[in-house]
XYZ file of C-alpha atoms in Angstrom:
396
model
C 92.185 -66.358 -125.223
C 91.349 -65.151 -128.798
C 89.209 -62.189 -128.910
C 86.649 -62.504 -131.661
C 85.830 -58.779 -132.233
C 86.925 -59.102 -135.416
C 85.053 -62.248 -136.380
C 81.164 -60.366 -135.307
C 79.056 -59.192 -138.215
C 78.985 -56.076 -138.541
C 76.160 -56.288 -141.476
C 73.367 -58.215 -139.972
C 69.818 -55.168 -139.785
C 69.116 -54.032 -136.732
C 66.388 -55.951 -134.833
C 62.801 -54.524 -134.640
C 60.022 -55.542 -133.178
C 58.081 -53.821 -136.094
C 59.243 -54.930 -139.312
C 59.989 -58.725 -138.561
C 57.672 -61.289 -140.628
C 55.671 -63.430 -139.343
C 56.192 -66.813 -136.897
C 55.073 -70.037 -135.191
C 55.397 -68.845 -131.794
C 58.192 -70.787 -130.793
C 58.437 -69.706 -127.248
C 55.838 -73.084 -126.270
C 59.113 -74.985 -126.886
C 61.245 -75.684 -124.244
C 64.499 -73.130 -124.030
C 68.345 -74.010 -122.494
C 69.953 -71.419 -120.976
C 73.151 -70.468 -118.973
C 72.776 -69.113 -115.598
C 75.472 -67.830 -114.241
C 76.874 -65.525 -110.831
C 80.316 -65.810 -111.029
C 81.020 -67.028 -108.301
C 84.785 -67.616 -106.378
C 87.142 -69.742 -106.880
C 89.775 -70.940 -104.295
C 92.397 -71.205 -106.970
C 91.887 -68.344 -109.273
C 91.935 -64.561 -108.935
C 89.155 -62.182 -110.028
C 90.818 -61.624 -113.646
C 91.402 -65.205 -113.302
C 87.290 -66.168 -112.933
C 87.195 -62.969 -116.192
C 88.915 -64.808 -118.299
C 87.756 -68.626 -117.799
C 83.951 -67.551 -117.730
C 84.190 -65.757 -121.157
C 86.388 -68.867 -122.456
C 82.781 -70.738 -121.265
C 80.471 -67.881 -122.734
C 82.157 -68.792 -126.146
C 82.034 -72.028 -126.370
C 77.943 -71.949 -125.476
C 77.761 -69.506 -127.896
C 78.630 -71.912 -130.759
C 75.030 -74.025 -129.924
C 72.187 -74.913 -128.126
C 72.247 -72.381 -125.679
C 69.806 -69.141 -126.341
C 71.494 -66.768 -123.742
C 73.363 -66.429 -120.979
C 72.293 -64.795 -117.372
C 74.371 -63.205 -114.964
C 73.448 -62.568 -111.414
C 74.072 -58.969 -109.339
C 75.278 -59.235 -106.070
C 77.725 -56.959 -103.676
C 79.835 -57.585 -101.363
C 80.255 -62.261 -100.872
C 81.837 -64.335 -102.368
C 78.565 -65.336 -104.648
C 78.769 -62.903 -106.883
C 82.026 -61.219 -108.359
C 80.183 -59.009 -111.461
C 78.496 -56.151 -109.226
C 77.903 -54.001 -112.546
C 76.902 -56.802 -114.603
C 76.633 -54.662 -117.854
C 80.611 -54.176 -117.453
C 80.183 -57.646 -117.880
C 77.683 -58.033 -120.825
C 79.990 -55.321 -122.180
C 83.061 -57.657 -122.410
C 80.621 -60.592 -123.506
C 78.913 -59.441 -126.377
C 82.262 -58.957 -128.096
C 83.540 -61.996 -127.485
C 80.011 -63.841 -128.688
C 78.609 -63.438 -132.106
C 74.994 -65.179 -131.488
C 73.717 -65.840 -128.227
C 71.807 -64.208 -126.122
C 73.618 -61.339 -122.949
C 70.773 -60.922 -120.237
C 71.529 -58.677 -116.413
C 69.756 -61.409 -114.745
C 69.134 -59.019 -112.466
C 69.784 -55.347 -112.894
C 69.122 -54.462 -109.325
C 66.979 -51.109 -110.094
C 66.256 -49.724 -107.034
C 70.582 -49.380 -106.674
C 70.979 -47.142 -110.042
C 69.622 -43.978 -110.564
C 67.352 -44.548 -114.124
C 68.306 -42.934 -116.459
C 72.417 -43.979 -116.038
C 70.333 -47.071 -116.061
C 68.223 -46.250 -119.187
C 71.267 -45.130 -120.772
C 74.188 -48.276 -119.478
C 70.567 -50.419 -121.320
C 70.991 -48.336 -124.249
C 74.686 -48.931 -125.004
C 74.662 -52.643 -124.149
C 71.836 -53.180 -127.222
C 73.981 -51.506 -129.295
C 77.039 -53.331 -128.626
C 75.911 -56.843 -128.735
C 73.576 -55.019 -132.044
C 70.019 -56.492 -130.430
C 70.860 -59.225 -128.794
C 70.235 -58.148 -124.830
C 67.830 -59.570 -122.334
C 66.961 -57.186 -119.488
C 66.117 -59.200 -116.257
C 65.002 -56.504 -113.219
C 64.054 -56.929 -109.681
C 64.626 -55.162 -106.565
C 67.276 -57.452 -105.001
C 66.534 -60.704 -103.004
C 69.154 -59.626 -100.104
C 68.655 -57.484 -97.275
C 72.314 -57.264 -96.432
C 73.515 -56.134 -99.815
C 70.333 -53.745 -100.143
C 71.553 -51.846 -96.785
C 74.747 -51.852 -98.439
C 73.336 -49.116 -99.964
C 71.524 -47.749 -97.097
C 67.811 -49.270 -97.743
C 65.899 -51.380 -95.885
C 63.472 -54.104 -98.088
C 60.392 -51.281 -97.502
C 62.583 -48.601 -99.498
C 63.908 -51.095 -101.654
C 59.954 -52.002 -102.673
C 59.409 -48.794 -103.258
C 62.239 -47.399 -105.252
C 61.442 -49.993 -107.989
C 57.832 -49.319 -108.580
C 58.940 -45.571 -108.505
C 61.680 -45.727 -110.804
C 61.097 -48.889 -113.362
C 58.154 -47.312 -115.551
C 60.223 -44.351 -115.854
C 63.102 -46.710 -117.081
C 60.773 -49.046 -119.866
C 59.212 -45.487 -121.217
C 62.070 -44.075 -121.875
C 63.430 -47.096 -124.308
C 59.922 -46.872 -125.706
C 59.945 -43.453 -126.348
C 63.824 -42.895 -126.518
C 62.971 -40.067 -123.798
C 63.754 -40.225 -120.607
C 61.634 -37.856 -117.431
C 62.785 -38.762 -114.095
C 60.375 -39.718 -112.104
C 57.882 -36.763 -110.382
C 58.268 -34.769 -113.377
C 56.177 -32.985 -115.565
C 55.404 -33.067 -119.432
C 57.507 -30.072 -120.244
C 59.852 -30.398 -122.808
C 62.296 -29.111 -121.163
C 62.354 -31.600 -117.988
C 62.558 -34.458 -121.021
C 66.305 -36.415 -121.565
C 66.375 -37.287 -125.103
C 68.484 -40.660 -125.183
C 71.152 -40.498 -127.385
C 72.107 -43.742 -126.965
C 68.689 -45.958 -127.529
C 67.958 -48.944 -127.514
C 68.758 -51.435 -130.721
C 66.022 -53.537 -129.730
C 61.412 -51.929 -130.269
C 59.879 -50.967 -128.033
C 62.729 -52.635 -126.088
C 64.208 -55.453 -125.153
C 62.780 -58.888 -123.866
C 62.141 -58.297 -120.295
C 63.083 -60.995 -116.915
C 62.350 -60.968 -113.703
C 63.711 -63.645 -111.058
C 61.386 -64.776 -108.254
C 61.357 -67.634 -106.038
C 58.308 -65.947 -103.888
C 54.792 -67.731 -105.835
C 52.946 -64.392 -104.423
C 54.826 -62.700 -107.142
C 53.853 -65.135 -109.856
C 50.237 -63.873 -110.870
C 51.838 -59.760 -111.118
C 54.150 -61.610 -113.812
C 51.652 -63.075 -115.926
C 49.391 -59.751 -115.921
C 52.464 -58.057 -116.637
C 53.688 -60.279 -119.343
C 57.200 -60.674 -118.471
C 59.389 -63.961 -118.566
C 60.244 -65.606 -115.515
C 63.029 -67.158 -113.632
C 61.029 -69.003 -110.587
C 63.561 -70.241 -107.668
C 67.219 -69.923 -107.504
C 68.688 -73.283 -107.780
C 68.908 -75.397 -105.229
C 66.721 -72.942 -103.102
C 64.292 -73.546 -105.251
C 61.078 -75.261 -104.554
C 59.665 -79.209 -105.001
C 58.847 -79.370 -109.452
C 54.623 -80.075 -108.023
C 54.890 -76.029 -107.156
C 56.611 -75.589 -109.687
C 54.102 -76.097 -111.601
C 51.274 -75.045 -110.176
C 52.413 -71.872 -110.556
C 53.710 -72.351 -114.011
C 49.998 -72.837 -114.785
C 49.557 -69.912 -112.507
C 51.620 -68.230 -115.039
C 50.200 -68.682 -118.178
C 46.550 -68.497 -116.700
C 47.653 -64.704 -115.773
C 49.652 -63.762 -118.819
C 46.240 -65.259 -121.650
C 44.025 -63.237 -119.354
C 45.974 -59.982 -119.392
C 46.831 -60.707 -123.335
C 42.948 -60.600 -124.159
C 42.320 -57.599 -122.098
C 45.879 -56.670 -123.789
C 46.715 -55.666 -120.888
C 50.554 -57.234 -120.805
C 52.415 -53.716 -119.766
C 55.837 -55.814 -119.729
C 55.711 -58.604 -123.271
C 56.269 -58.072 -126.614
C 53.746 -58.596 -129.050
C 53.024 -61.420 -129.884
C 55.465 -62.916 -127.373
C 54.079 -65.698 -125.330
C 56.866 -65.369 -122.111
C 59.422 -67.691 -121.044
C 58.343 -69.565 -117.333
C 61.568 -71.485 -116.410
C 63.347 -73.031 -113.578
C 67.709 -72.457 -112.716
C 69.319 -75.492 -112.698
C 72.813 -75.940 -110.929
C 74.358 -78.546 -113.434
C 77.660 -80.912 -114.424
C 77.594 -83.207 -117.093
C 81.078 -85.824 -117.312
C 81.662 -89.567 -119.481
C 79.976 -91.316 -116.221
C 77.529 -90.600 -112.979
C 80.864 -91.967 -111.296
C 83.136 -89.155 -112.022
C 80.078 -86.245 -112.579
C 79.845 -87.158 -108.529
C 83.374 -86.817 -107.742
C 84.152 -83.840 -109.768
C 80.564 -82.159 -108.987
C 80.834 -83.242 -105.173
C 83.358 -81.082 -103.553
C 82.984 -78.250 -105.912
C 79.774 -77.271 -105.239
C 80.754 -77.275 -101.133
C 82.997 -74.298 -102.305
C 80.253 -72.777 -104.424
C 77.463 -73.437 -101.117
C 80.338 -71.707 -98.918
C 80.144 -68.333 -101.703
C 75.917 -68.603 -101.192
C 76.009 -68.254 -97.834
C 79.044 -66.228 -97.141
C 76.255 -63.097 -95.983
C 73.748 -65.061 -93.710
C 76.727 -67.055 -92.224
C 78.319 -63.844 -91.301
C 75.266 -61.488 -90.082
C 74.345 -65.031 -88.188
C 71.199 -65.464 -90.246
C 69.448 -68.239 -89.570
C 68.665 -68.573 -93.304
C 70.905 -71.748 -94.867
C 72.511 -72.924 -90.830
C 73.670 -76.289 -91.719
C 75.398 -78.228 -93.965
C 74.412 -79.028 -97.647
C 72.809 -82.466 -98.853
C 74.177 -83.305 -101.610
C 72.722 -86.481 -102.526
C 69.266 -84.727 -100.911
C 69.695 -82.762 -103.450
C 69.764 -84.710 -106.563
C 67.051 -86.877 -105.549
C 65.189 -83.509 -105.386
C 65.935 -82.707 -109.202
C 68.004 -79.544 -107.645
C 71.386 -80.351 -108.943
C 71.965 -82.223 -111.932
C 74.582 -84.045 -112.420
C 75.610 -87.610 -113.367
C 76.727 -88.779 -117.339
C 74.478 -87.802 -120.186
C 71.969 -90.395 -119.862
C 71.400 -89.622 -116.449
C 71.576 -85.780 -116.535
C 68.520 -86.211 -119.608
C 66.979 -88.041 -117.099
C 66.717 -85.452 -114.539
C 65.781 -82.663 -116.747
C 63.293 -84.313 -118.283
C 61.406 -85.077 -115.127
C 61.586 -81.828 -114.012
C 60.337 -79.930 -117.083
C 57.736 -81.895 -117.262
C 56.734 -82.129 -114.011
C 57.684 -78.639 -112.885
C 55.707 -77.309 -116.395
C 58.303 -75.257 -117.842
C 59.200 -73.834 -121.545
C 62.773 -72.725 -120.022
C 65.714 -74.333 -118.440
C 68.926 -72.705 -117.292
C 71.729 -74.521 -116.249
C 74.486 -73.081 -113.615
C 77.714 -74.996 -115.780
C 80.183 -73.101 -113.407
C 80.574 -72.827 -110.519
C 82.600 -72.932 -107.033
C 85.494 -75.091 -107.770
C 85.590 -76.338 -111.289
C 88.135 -75.939 -113.471
C 87.560 -74.770 -116.652
C 88.076 -77.851 -118.496
C 85.469 -80.046 -117.023
C 83.038 -77.186 -117.623
C 83.359 -76.917 -120.738
C 83.742 -81.011 -121.043
C 79.953 -80.177 -119.455
C 78.806 -78.103 -121.938
C 79.835 -79.680 -124.135
C 77.859 -82.735 -123.791
C 74.876 -81.108 -122.082
C 74.344 -79.153 -125.592
C 75.133 -81.994 -128.603
C 73.605 -84.967 -126.215
C 71.466 -84.223 -123.635
C 69.450 -81.452 -125.476
C 68.996 -83.695 -128.516
C 67.602 -86.655 -126.169
C 65.661 -84.047 -123.846
C 64.252 -81.934 -127.211
C 62.808 -86.035 -128.762
C 61.937 -87.117 -124.973
C 59.949 -83.861 -124.490
C 58.764 -83.010 -127.810
C 54.783 -81.417 -128.173
C 54.458 -82.563 -123.732
C 56.344 -79.327 -122.425
C 54.977 -76.389 -121.929
C 51.585 -75.363 -121.032
C 52.190 -72.604 -122.194
C 49.074 -70.114 -125.022
C 49.351 -68.811 -127.649
C 49.197 -65.289 -127.596
C 47.269 -63.675 -131.211
C 49.857 -61.378 -133.156
C 52.639 -61.507 -135.109
C 54.642 -64.077 -132.704
C 58.237 -63.380 -133.364
C 61.019 -66.054 -131.612
C 63.616 -64.835 -129.110
């Protein structure tokens, strides 16, 4: 693999939110990202998987994709990056343009001082290309590996995350529950590169959390790939989200948003593009079965009644929960999903299961070069209900 460290432009000026010129709010336009679990491959070692994922990321860095999301999971072949920071640090040195988004840091599993220092390092290493996804964790089985119950993870998130944000904004860390005496504050010698802080993401499949996320101004991925709700539910929650965001912004109460920015409300989809529908189906179908095995590993191991039956690949494609086919076919699938769902962001999972790297690289190129232009042409001006917000709107 070609290492690109020497090619990174070290002369770029600091990306500070307050120093940018006014711009139109491009967040109302549809953007595309990449989502990655870094799941196990039946014929590869973890080292080989990491190398191939970096190859895919370098290809995505060339154009067409705004950011790269990486999940955090523990004790499962679904997630071979239990420390997202480590992989993002490697990705920061291999890429130049694409934004890098741990999605998510499972906040309850971290000491908050350790987490905010890692965020500062990653933002500096990437020269301000870091987005930060946070959450309480999606699996009670994984939380139990750290001795935590679901109630305890929720409590720890509410206790710890405000301290992390405050430290990013001020450059000084106060442990939750501490007073405001100077001797109880810790100065951060590696602060965040972006001010007041990097863009924040919160993925969820829980509709009950959407109003709060809109109020607080997070960027959101709603649903998890093939386990996502129907498109009509996505549309309903998109409208709820932007209604709450608009009202909160008017009151000046968007705590975790950024000045002048409309947040992203998007969906995550598994995706595979090949020259023909037949070729795409022949490659993607068995690869998805391998991914499904990893996705359901912990649930099956613990005899949960969740994900107990076999997956119906054809039904998932018909419901627009998986995009598979030729460039024309996938473009039509994407157009239907983003227009019905009324989202302004789509994160595609391109590498999963037993897919080998060359077909994945080809899929990324076909999506970037043929699908994206077709989707933009078909959806221009009619994708998202996202409202404009007052102030100097800054594109990510």
